[in-house]
Coordinates of N, CA and C in Angstrom, one line a residue:
M263 N 77.5 3.2 23.8 CA 77.3 2.1 25.2 C 77.0 2.3 26.4
L264 N 76.1 1.6 26.6 CA 75.5 1.5 28.1 C 76.3 1.0 29.5
S265 N 76.7 1.8 30.6 CA 77.7 1.2 31.4 C 76.7 -0.6 32.2
K266 N 77.8 -1.0 32.9 CA 77.5 -2.2 33.7 C 76.1 -2.1 34.4
K267 N 75.7 -1.2 34.8 CA 75.3 -0.4 35.9 C 73.9 -0.4 35.3
L268 N 75.0 0.6 34.1 CA 72.8 0.3 33.9 C 71.8 -1.1 32.3
I269 N 73.5 -1.5 31.7 CA 73.1 -2.8 32.1 C 71.9 -3.6 32.7
M270 N 72.9 -4.0 34.3 CA 71.5 -5.2 35.1 C 70.8 -3.6 34.7
E271 N 70.5 -3.0 35.6 CA 69.0 -2.0 35.2 C 68.6 -3.1 34.4
E272 N 68.3 -2.2 33.0 CA 67.3 -2.7 32.1 C 67.3 -4.7 32.0
K273 N 68.7 -5.3 32.7 CA 68.6 -7.2 32.4 C 67.6 -7.2 34.4
I274 N 67.6 -6.3 35.2 CA 66.1 -6.5 36.1 C 65.4 -6.3 35.4
K275 N 64.7 -5.2 34.9 CA 63.1 -4.9 34.6 C 63.0 -6.0 33.8
A276 N 63.2 -6.4 32.6 CA 63.4 -7.5 31.5 C 63.0 -8.4 32.2
I277 N 63.2 -9.1 32.8 CA 63.6 -10.1 34.2 C 61.8 -10.1 34.9
C278 N 62.0 -8.9 34.9 CA 60.7 -9.0 35.9 C 59.1 -8.4 35.6
K279 N 59.3 -8.8 33.9 CA 58.6 -7.3 33.5 C 57.6 -9.2 32.9
K280 N 58.8 -10.2 32.6 CA 58.6 -11.5 31.5 C 58.0 -12.8 32.5
D281 N 58.7 -12.6 33.5 CA 58.6 -14.0 34.7 C 57.1 -13.4 35.4
R282 N 56.7 -14.5 35.2 CA 55.0 -15.4 35.9 C 55.9 -16.1 36.8
T283 N 56.6 -16.7 37.4 CA 57.6 -16.7 39.1 C 55.5 -17.2 39.9
I284 N 55.4 -18.4 40.6 CA 54.6 -18.0 41.2 C 55.0 -18.5 42.9
F285 N 55.2 -17.8 43.2 CA 56.5 -18.4 44.2 C 55.7 -19.1 45.5
Q286 N 56.0 -20.1 45.9 CA 55.7 -20.7 47.5 C 55.9 -20.1 48.3
K287 N 55.9 -21.2 49.5 CA 55.3 -19.9 51.1 C 56.8 -21.6 51.0
G288 N 58.2 -20.8 51.5 CA 59.7 -21.5 51.9 C 59.7 -21.3 51.0
A289 N 60.3 -20.8 49.3 CA 61.1 -21.2 48.5 C 62.5 -19.8 48.5
V290 N 63.4 -21.2 48.5 CA 64.5 -20.0 49.2 C 65.2 -20.2 47.1
F291 N 66.1 -18.9 47.7 CA 66.9 -18.4 46.5 C 68.6 -18.4 46.7
D292 N 69.1 -18.0 45.7 CA 70.4 -18.1 46.4 C 71.1 -16.7 46.3
K293 N 70.6 -15.9 45.7 CA 71.0 -14.3 45.9 C 69.7 -14.2 45.8
I294 N 69.7 -12.2 45.9 CA 68.5 -11.6 45.8 C 69.5 -10.5 45.1
T295 N 69.2 -9.5 44.1 CA 69.7 -8.9 43.3 C 68.1 -7.2 43.5
I296 N 68.3 -5.7 43.3 CA 67.5 -5.4 43.8 C 67.8 -3.6 43.7
L297 N 66.8 -3.7 41.9 CA 67.1 -2.1 41.3 C 68.0 -1.4 42.4
N298 N 66.8 -0.8 43.2 CA 66.7 0.2 43.8 C 66.7 0.2 45.8
S299 N 68.1 -0.4 45.6 CA 68.2 -1.3 46.3 C 68.9 -0.6 48.8
D300 N 69.2 0.9 47.7 CA 69.5 2.0 49.1 C 67.8 1.2 50.2
P301 N 68.5 1.7 51.8 CA 69.9 1.4 52.3 C 70.2 0.1 53.2
C302 N 69.7 -1.1 52.5 CA 69.7 -3.2 52.9 C 71.0 -2.8 52.7
G303 N 71.8 -2.3 52.1 CA 73.3 -3.0 52.8 C 73.2 -4.3 52.8
S304 N 73.4 -5.3 53.8 CA 74.2 -6.4 53.8 C 72.9 -7.3 54.0
M305 N 71.5 -6.9 53.8 CA 71.2 -7.6 54.9 C 70.1 -8.4 53.2
L306 N 71.0 -8.4 51.8 CA 71.1 -8.5 50.1 C 72.0 -9.2 49.9
C307 N 72.6 -10.2 50.7 CA 73.3 -11.0 50.5 C 73.0 -11.9 50.6
G308 N 73.7 -13.5 50.6 CA 73.2 -14.3 50.6 C 72.1 -15.4 50.5
P309 N 71.7 -16.5 50.3 CA 70.3 -17.3 50.2 C 69.1 -16.6 50.8
V310 N 67.9 -16.3 50.7 CA 66.6 -15.9 51.0 C 65.2 -16.7 50.6
T311 N 65.3 -15.8 52.5 CA 63.0 -17.9 51.2 C 62.2 -16.0 51.4
F312 N 60.9 -16.7 50.9 CA 60.0 -16.0 50.6 C 59.3 -17.0 52.1
L313 N 58.6 -16.0 52.7 CA 58.0 -16.0 53.8 C 56.3 -15.6 53.5
G314 N 55.4 -15.4 52.0 CA 54.4 -14.6 52.3 C 54.4 -13.2 51.8
C315 N 52.9 -13.1 51.6 CA 52.7 -11.9 51.5 C 52.1 -10.6 53.3
T316 N 52.6 -9.7 52.2 CA 51.7 -8.5 53.2 C 50.2 -8.0 53.6
D317 N 49.4 -6.9 54.5 CA 48.7 -7.5 54.4 C 48.7 -6.0 52.3
R318 N 49.9 -5.1 52.9 CA 49.7 -3.9 51.2 C 50.4 -5.8 50.6
Y319 N 50.6 -5.7 50.3 CA 50.5 -7.4 49.2 C 52.2 -6.9 48.9
E320 N 53.0 -6.5 49.2 CA 54.0 -6.6 49.8 C 54.8 -8.7 50.2
M321 N 56.0 -8.9 49.4 CA 56.4 -10.0 49.4 C 57.6 -10.1 50.4
L322 N 57.3 -10.7 51.3 CA 58.6 -10.9 52.8 C 58.9 -11.8 52.3
F323 N 60.5 -11.7 52.7 CA 61.6 -12.3 52.7 C 62.2 -11.8 54.0
T324 N 63.4 -13.1 54.3 CA 64.5 -13.5 55.5 C 65.6 -13.2 54.7
S325 N 66.8 -13.3 55.4 CA 67.8 -13.9 55.1 C 68.1 -15.1 55.5
G326 N 69.5 -16.3 55.6 CA 69.1 -17.1 55.7 C 69.6 -17.5 56.3
N327 N 70.0 -16.6 57.0 CA 70.4 -16.4 58.8 C 69.7 -15.9 60.1
G328 N 68.2 -16.1 59.1 CA 67.5 -15.5 60.1 C 67.6 -14.3 60.4
R329 N 68.5 -12.8 60.6 CA 68.3 -11.8 61.1 C 68.4 -10.6 60.8
Y330 N 67.9 -11.0 59.6 CA 67.0 -9.5 58.6 C 66.1 -10.0 57.4
Y331 N 65.0 -9.5 57.7 CA 63.7 -10.0 56.9 C 63.1 -8.4 56.2
F332 N 62.4 -8.4 55.0 CA 62.6 -6.8 54.0 C 61.4 -7.5 53.6
T333 N 60.7 -6.3 52.6 CA 60.1 -6.9 52.0 C 60.1 -6.1 50.2
V334 N 59.6 -6.4 48.9 CA 59.4 -6.3 48.0 C 58.7 -5.9 47.4
R335 N 58.3 -5.1 45.7 CA 57.3 -3.9 45.8 C 57.2 -3.7 44.1
D336 N 56.5 -4.1 43.4 CA 56.3 -2.9 42.9 C 56.9 -3.4 41.3
G337 N 57.8 -4.8 41.2 CA 57.3 -6.6 40.4 C 59.1 -7.0 40.4
W338 N 59.0 -8.2 40.7 CA 60.3 -9.4 41.2 C 60.7 -10.5 39.8
G339 N 61.0 -10.9 39.7 CA 61.0 -12.1 38.8 C 63.0 -13.2 39.2
V340 N 62.7 -14.2 38.7 CA 63.3 -15.6 38.9 C 64.4 -16.1 37.6
E341 N 65.6 -15.9 37.3 CA 66.7 -16.1 36.4 C 66.7 -17.5 37.7
D342 N 67.3 -19.0 36.8 CA 68.3 -19.3 37.0 C 68.7 -19.3 39.3
N343 N 67.4 -19.5 39.6 CA 66.9 -19.3 40.7 C 68.3 -17.9 42.1
C344 N 67.6 -17.1 41.1 CA 68.1 -15.8 41.5 C 67.5 -15.5 41.3
L345 N 66.5 -14.1 42.7 CA 65.5 -13.6 42.1 C 65.7 -12.0 42.4
Y346 N 65.3 -11.8 41.5 CA 65.2 -9.8 40.5 C 63.9 -9.1 41.8
A347 N 64.4 -7.9 41.8 CA 63.4 -7.0 42.3 C 63.7 -5.6 42.1
L348 N 63.1 -4.8 42.0 CA 62.4 -3.4 41.7 C 63.0 -2.5 42.7
S349 N 62.0 -3.0 43.4 CA 62.1 -2.1 45.4 C 62.3 -2.8 46.3
I350 N 62.2 -2.1 47.8 CA 62.2 -2.6 48.6 C 61.2 -2.1 49.3
G351 N 60.6 -3.1 49.5 CA 59.1 -2.9 50.2 C 59.2 -1.7 51.3
A352 N 57.7 -1.4 52.2 CA 57.6 -0.8 53.5 C 59.0 -1.8 54.4
I353 N 58.9 -3.1 54.8 CA 60.3 -3.9 55.9 C 61.6 -3.9 55.2
C354 N 62.1 -3.3 55.7 CA 63.4 -3.1 56.1 C 64.8 -3.5 57.2
R355 N 64.1 -4.7 58.0 CA 64.8 -4.8 59.1 C 65.5 -5.5 59.6
D356 N 66.6 -5.3 60.6 CA 67.4 -5.6 60.6 C 67.2 -6.2 62.5
F357 N 67.6 -6.7 62.6 CA 67.0 -7.7 63.8 C 68.5 -8.2 64.7
K358 N 69.4 -7.5 64.3 CA 70.5 -7.4 64.6 C 71.0 -9.1 65.1
K359 N 70.6 -9.7 65.2 CA 71.0 -11.2 65.8 C 69.9 -11.5 64.8
P360 N 70.3 -13.9 64.5 CA 69.3 -14.7 64.1 C 68.0 -14.2 65.4
V361 N 66.7 -14.6 64.3 CA 65.8 -13.7 65.5 C 64.7 -15.4 65.5
T362 N 63.7 -16.1 66.3 CA 62.1 -17.1 66.0 C 61.5 -16.2 66.9
V363 N 59.6 -16.6 65.7 CA 59.4 -16.1 65.8 C 58.8 -15.9 67.3
E364 N 59.0 -16.3 67.8 CA 59.4 -16.3 69.3 C 59.4 -14.8 70.4
E365 N 60.6 -15.2 69.8 CA 61.2 -14.0 70.3 C 61.1 -12.4 69.7
I366 N 60.7 -12.6 68.6 CA 59.5 -11.3 67.6 C 58.4 -10.8 68.4
E367 N 57.5 -12.6 68.7 CA 56.3 -11.8 69.6 C 56.9 -11.8 70.5
S368 N 58.3 -11.8 72.2 CA 58.4 -11.1 72.9 C 58.6 -9.8 72.7
G369 N 59.0 -9.3 72.0 CA 59.7 -7.2 71.4 C 58.0 -7.2 70.9
V370 N 57.3 -7.5 71.0 CA 56.0 -6.9 70.7 C 55.0 -6.3 71.5
N371 N 55.2 -7.8 72.1 CA 54.5 -8.0 73.9 C 55.7 -6.5 74.6
N372 N 55.8 -6.8 74.5 CA 57.7 -6.1 75.2 C 58.0 -5.6 75.2
P373 N 57.2 -3.9 74.1 CA 57.8 -3.5 74.0 C 59.0 -2.5 75.1
K374 N 60.3 -2.0 74.6 CA 61.0 -0.7 75.4 C 60.7 0.0 75.5
E375 N 60.8 0.9 76.3 CA 60.6 2.1 76.1 C 61.5 3.8 76.6
P376 N 60.5 4.6 75.4 CA 60.9 5.2 75.0 C 62.0 6.1 76.0
R377 N 63.0 6.7 75.6 CA 63.9 7.0 75.6 C 63.8 9.4 75.8
G378 N 62.7 9.3 74.6 CA 62.8 9.5 74.6 C 61.7 10.5 72.8
T379 N 61.7 11.6 72.1 CA 60.4 11.3 70.9 C 60.9 10.9 70.5
Y380 N 62.7 11.1 69.9 CA 62.9 10.0 68.5 C 62.9 8.8 69.4
S381 N 63.5 8.7 69.9 CA 63.2 7.0 70.8 C 60.9 6.5 70.2
A382 N 60.7 6.8 70.8 CA 59.4 6.6 70.8 C 59.1 6.7 69.5
L383 N 59.4 8.1 68.7 CA 58.9 7.6 67.3 C 59.7 6.2 67.1
A384 N 61.0 5.4 66.3 CA 61.9 4.8 66.2 C 60.9 4.1 66.5
I385 N 60.7 3.4 68.2 CA 60.5 2.4 68.9 C 58.9 1.6 68.3
K386 N 58.4 3.1 67.5 CA 56.8 2.9 67.6 C 57.6 2.2 65.6
M387 N 57.9 2.6 65.2 CA 58.2 2.0 63.5 C 58.6 1.2 63.5
R388 N 58.8 0.9 64.3 CA 59.7 -1.1 64.7 C 58.8 -2.2 64.5
L389 N 58.3 -1.8 65.5 CA 56.5 -1.8 66.5 C 55.5 -2.5 65.1
K390 N 55.5 -1.7 64.5 CA 54.7 -1.7 63.2 C 55.0 -2.6 62.2
D391 N 56.3 -2.6 61.9 CA 56.5 -4.1 61.0 C 57.4 -4.8 61.4
D392 N 57.3 -5.2 63.4 CA 57.3 -6.5 63.6 C 56.2 -7.2 63.7
K393 N 55.3 -6.5 63.6 CA 53.6 -7.2 64.1 C 53.4 -7.5 62.7
E394 N 53.4 -6.8 61.5 CA 53.5 -7.2 60.2 C 54.7 -8.6 60.1
I395 N 55.3 -8.5 60.5 CA 56.2 -9.7 60.2 C 55.7 -10.4 61.1
L396 N 54.7 -11.1 62.4 CA 55.2 -11.3 63.1 C 54.3 -12.6 62.2
K397 N 52.8 -11.8 61.5 CA 51.6 -12.2 61.0 C 51.7 -13.2 60.0
V398 N 53.0 -12.3 59.1 CA 53.2 -13.7 57.9 C 54.3 -14.6 58.3
L399 N 54.8 -14.3 59.6 CA 55.8 -15.5 60.3 C 54.2 -17.2 60.8
K400 N 53.3 -15.2 61.2 CA 52.2 -17.4 61.7 C 51.3 -18.3 60.8
Q401 N 51.4 -17.7 59.8 CA 51.4 -18.3 58.7 C 51.5 -18.6 57.8
Y402 N 52.5 -18.5 58.2 CA 53.9 -19.2 57.8 C 54.2 -20.6 58.3
K403 N 54.8 -20.8 59.6 CA 54.4 -21.9 60.4 C 52.8 -22.4 60.4
T404 N 51.8 -22.2 60.0 CA 50.9 -23.1 60.5 C 50.8 -23.5 58.7
V405 N 50.8 -23.1 57.3 CA 51.1 -23.3 56.9 C 52.0 -25.1 56.5
N406 N 53.5 -24.3 57.6 CA 54.5 -25.4 57.1 C 53.6 -26.4 58.4
S407 N 53.8 -26.9 59.7 CA 52.5 -27.5 60.6 C 50.9 -28.2 59.5
L408 N 50.8 -27.6 59.2 CA 49.7 -28.2 58.3 C 50.2 -29.6 57.2
A409 N 51.7 -29.1 56.4 CA 52.3 -29.9 55.0 C 52.5 -31.0 56.2
I410 N 52.9 -30.6 57.1 CA 53.5 -32.1 58.1 C 52.2 -32.9 58.4
S411 N 51.3 -31.9 59.2 CA 50.4 -33.5 60.1 C 49.8 -33.6 58.4
N412 N 49.5 -33.3 57.1 CA 49.5 -34.1 55.9 C 50.2 -35.2 55.5
N413 N 51.3 -35.1 55.1 CA 52.7 -36.1 55.2 C 52.1 -37.3 56.9
Q414 N 52.2 -36.7 57.8 CA 51.9 -37.8 58.3 C 50.9 -38.9 58.9
N415 N 50.3 -38.3 58.3 CA 48.7 -38.9 58.2 C 47.6 -38.4 57.5
S416 N 47.7 -39.4 55.4 CA 46.9 -39.0 55.0 C 46.1 -39.1 55.0
E417 N 44.9 -40.0 55.8 CA 44.2 -40.6 55.9 C 42.3 -39.4 56.5
T418 N 43.8 -38.9 58.0 CA 42.7 -37.8 58.4 C 43.2 -35.7 57.7
N419 N 41.6 -36.1 57.4 CA 41.3 -34.4 57.2 C 40.5 -33.6 57.7
S420 N 40.5 -34.2 58.8 CA 39.9 -32.9 59.9 C 40.5 -31.5 60.2
V421 N 42.3 -31.5 59.6 CA 43.0 -30.9 59.9 C 42.1 -29.8 58.0
T422 N 42.3 -30.0 57.7 CA 41.6 -29.3 55.9 C 40.5 -29.2 55.9
D423 N 39.8 -29.5 57.0 CA 38.1 -28.9 56.6 C 38.2 -27.3 56.2
L424 N 36.9 -27.5 55.5 CA 36.5 -25.7 55.6 C 36.1 -24.5 56.6
G425 N 35.8 -26.0 57.7 CA 35.4 -24.9 58.5 C 35.9 -25.0 60.0
S426 N 37.2 -25.4 59.7 CA 38.3 -25.7 61.4 C 39.3 -24.4 61.1
Q427 N 39.4 -24.1 62.3 CA 40.1 -22.2 62.6 C 41.2 -22.8 62.6
M428 N 41.9 -23.4 61.5 CA 43.3 -23.5 61.3 C 43.5 -23.4 59.8
Y429 N 42.4 -24.3 59.8 CA 42.4 -23.8 57.9 C 42.1 -22.4 57.3
R430 N 41.2 -22.1 58.2 CA 40.5 -20.3 58.0 C 41.9 -18.9 58.5
D431 N 43.3 -19.4 59.0 CA 43.7 -19.0 58.9 C 45.0 -19.4 57.8
I432 N 45.2 -19.8 57.3 CA 46.0 -20.6 56.1 C 45.1 -20.5 54.7
V433 N 44.3 -19.9 54.4 CA 42.7 -19.6 53.2 C 43.6 -19.0 52.4
S434 N 44.3 -18.3 52.7 CA 45.3 -17.0 51.9 C 46.0 -17.6 51.2
D435 N 46.4 -19.0 51.7 CA 47.5 -20.3 50.9 C 46.1 -20.9 50.1
L436 N 46.3 -20.8 48.7 CA 45.2 -21.7 48.3 C 46.0 -22.9 47.8
S437 N 47.3 -22.9 47.0 CA 48.0 -23.6 46.9 C 47.9 -24.8 47.4
M438 N 47.0 -24.5 49.4 CA 47.5 -25.7 49.8 C 46.1 -26.6 49.8
V439 N 45.1 -26.6 49.1 CA 43.7 -26.8 48.9 C 43.7 -27.7 48.0
S440 N 43.0 -28.2 47.9 CA 42.6 -28.8 46.9 C 41.4 -28.7 45.8
T441 N 41.5 -29.5 45.0 CA 40.6 -28.7 43.5 C 39.1 -29.3 43.9
A442 N 39.2 -30.5 44.9 CA 37.2 -30.5 44.9 C 37.0 -29.3 46.2
Q443 N 37.6 -29.1 46.8 CA 36.8 -28.1 48.1 C 37.0 -26.7 48.0
L444 N 37.9 -26.5 47.0 CA 37.5 -25.5 46.6 C 35.6 -24.9 45.5
V445 N 36.3 -26.5 44.6 CA 34.5 -26.4 43.6 C 33.4 -26.3 45.2
E446 N 33.2 -26.7 46.1 CA 32.3 -27.4 47.3 C 31.8 -25.4 48.3
E447 N 33.7 -25.7 48.7 CA 33.3 -24.1 49.0 C 32.9 -22.4 47.9
L448 N 33.1 -23.5 47.0 CA 32.8 -22.1 46.3 C 31.3 -22.4 45.9
S449 N 31.0 -22.9 45.5 CA 29.5 -23.4 45.4 C 28.0 -23.3 46.4
K450 N 28.7 -23.2 47.8 CA 28.0 -22.5 48.9 C 27.3 -21.0 48.6
R451 N 28.8 -20.6 47.6 CA 28.0 -19.5 47.6 C 26.5 -18.4 46.9
E452 N 26.5 -18.0 47.7 CA 25.4 -16.8 46.6 C 26.3 -16.2 45.4
A453 N 24.5 -16.4 44.4 CA 25.2 -16.0 42.9 C 26.1 -17.1 42.1
V454 N 25.8 -18.4 43.5 CA 26.7 -19.2 42.6 C 25.6 -20.4 42.0
Q455 N 25.9 -21.5 40.6 CA 24.6 -22.4 40.7 C 25.7 -23.4 40.4
K456 N 25.3 -24.4 41.3 CA 26.0 -25.3 40.9 C 25.0 -26.0 40.0
L457 N 25.7 -27.3 39.1 CA 25.4 -28.8 38.0 C 25.9 -29.7 38.1
N458 N 25.4 -30.6 38.6 CA 25.6 -31.5 38.3 C 25.1 -33.2 37.1
V459 N 26.9 -33.0 36.4 CA 26.8 -33.8 35.1 C 26.4 -35.7 35.6
E460 N 25.7 -36.0 35.6 CA 25.9 -37.1 35.8 C 26.6 -37.9 34.5
P461 N 27.8 -39.5 35.4 CA 28.1 -40.3 34.2 C 27.3 -40.8 33.2
Y462 N 27.9 -40.1 31.7 CA 27.6 -41.0 30.5 C 27.1 -39.8 30.5
Q463 N 26.9 -38.7 31.0 CA 25.0 -37.4 30.7 C 25.7 -36.4 29.3
S464 N 25.7 -36.2 28.6 CA 26.3 -35.5 27.6 C 26.1 -34.2 27.9
Y465 N 26.4 -32.8 28.1 CA 26.2 -31.5 27.8 C 27.2 -30.6 27.1
K466 N 27.1 -29.5 26.8 CA 27.0 -28.3 25.8 C 26.8 -27.0 26.5
I467 N 28.0 -25.9 26.8 CA 28.6 -24.9 27.2 C 28.4 -24.5 26.2
K468 N 27.6 -23.1 25.2 CA 28.1 -22.2 24.3 C 28.3 -20.3 25.1
I469 N 29.7 -20.0 25.3 CA 30.2 -18.4 25.8 C 30.7 -18.1 24.1
G470 N 30.1 -17.1 24.4 CA 29.7 -15.6 22.3 C 29.7 -17.4 21.6
R471 N 30.9 -17.2 20.9 CA 30.8 -17.9 19.6 C 32.2 -19.6 20.4
R472 N 32.8 -19.3 21.3 CA 33.3 -20.4 22.4 C 32.0 -21.9 22.4
K473 N 32.0 -23.0 22.1 CA 31.5 -23.9 22.4 C 32.1 -25.4 23.4
I474 N 32.0 -25.9 24.5 CA 32.5 -26.9 25.3 C 31.3 -28.2 25.1
S475 N 31.7 -28.9 24.6 CA 30.6 -30.2 24.4 C 31.2 -32.0 24.9
G476 N 31.0 -32.2 26.0 CA 31.4 -33.6 26.8 C 30.7 -34.4 27.0
T477 N 31.1 -35.4 28.2 CA 30.4 -36.0 28.4 C 30.3 -36.6 30.6
G478 N 29.3 -36.6 31.2 CA 29.9 -36.9 32.6 C 30.5 -37.8 33.1
P479 N 31.1 -38.0 34.7 CA 30.3 -37.1 35.2 C 31.6 -35.5 35.5
V480 N 30.6 -34.8 35.4 CA 31.4 -33.2 34.9 C 30.6 -31.9 36.1
V481 N 31.0 -31.1 37.2 CA 30.4 -30.2 38.2 C 31.0 -29.7 37.1
I482 N 29.7 -28.1 37.4 CA 29.7 -26.9 36.0 C 29.3 -26.0 37.4
L483 N 29.9 -24.9 37.6 CA 29.9 -23.5 38.5 C 29.5 -22.9 37.0
R484 N 28.4 -21.5 37.5 CA 27.6 -20.8 36.8 C 28.0 -19.6 38.5
A485 N 28.8 -19.2 37.9 CA 28.1 -18.2 38.6 C 28.2 -15.9 37.9
W486 N 27.2 -15.3 38.5 CA 27.0 -13.9 38.5 C 27.6 -13.4 39.3
D487 N 28.6 -14.1 40.2 CA 29.3 -12.3 41.0 C 30.9 -12.3 40.0

């Protein structure tokens, strides 16, 4: 008979293996359970919010009170709005109190003076994590601002213009991009051919043994890349 610990480990692995959930920035989970959680302690208690992915392709979360920030890696999944993950990633940060984006940025721009060799190393490691956290938070904040702007003025599309700076800042979150914009941007790339099928014009596509046919209006992209 397996112990409760081993049963839970098997459950976490099974959830992470079968789950195909695509996380949206701002998603809140009732709680989180990590297979290998040491030495996170209390930061894994209560609800957590998904903020985005780091440059290491780890998923960054924050606790409900905004005090703890940590990443998960290797595998994750959701069941009954509870998040399960295999291990903690490179970031495991306790700010000792709830912090804002502005406070984190202030700490990055004005790091503490080290008192010795070990202090300098600790500050350097925290600063590296804080820079990564700040980068994800700024992208998260930009996405939220864009969503609010679009809701307030649905007839204005200058913010979502593919050439705007704000759009380039959030291009990593493709869920915010319309299909029409994605097609238009992709059609401008090299090694991509855009074929316009006019209304009521018939078309046929053969890929191996598969045949696709229909009538326009349709935009077909042929990519060699």
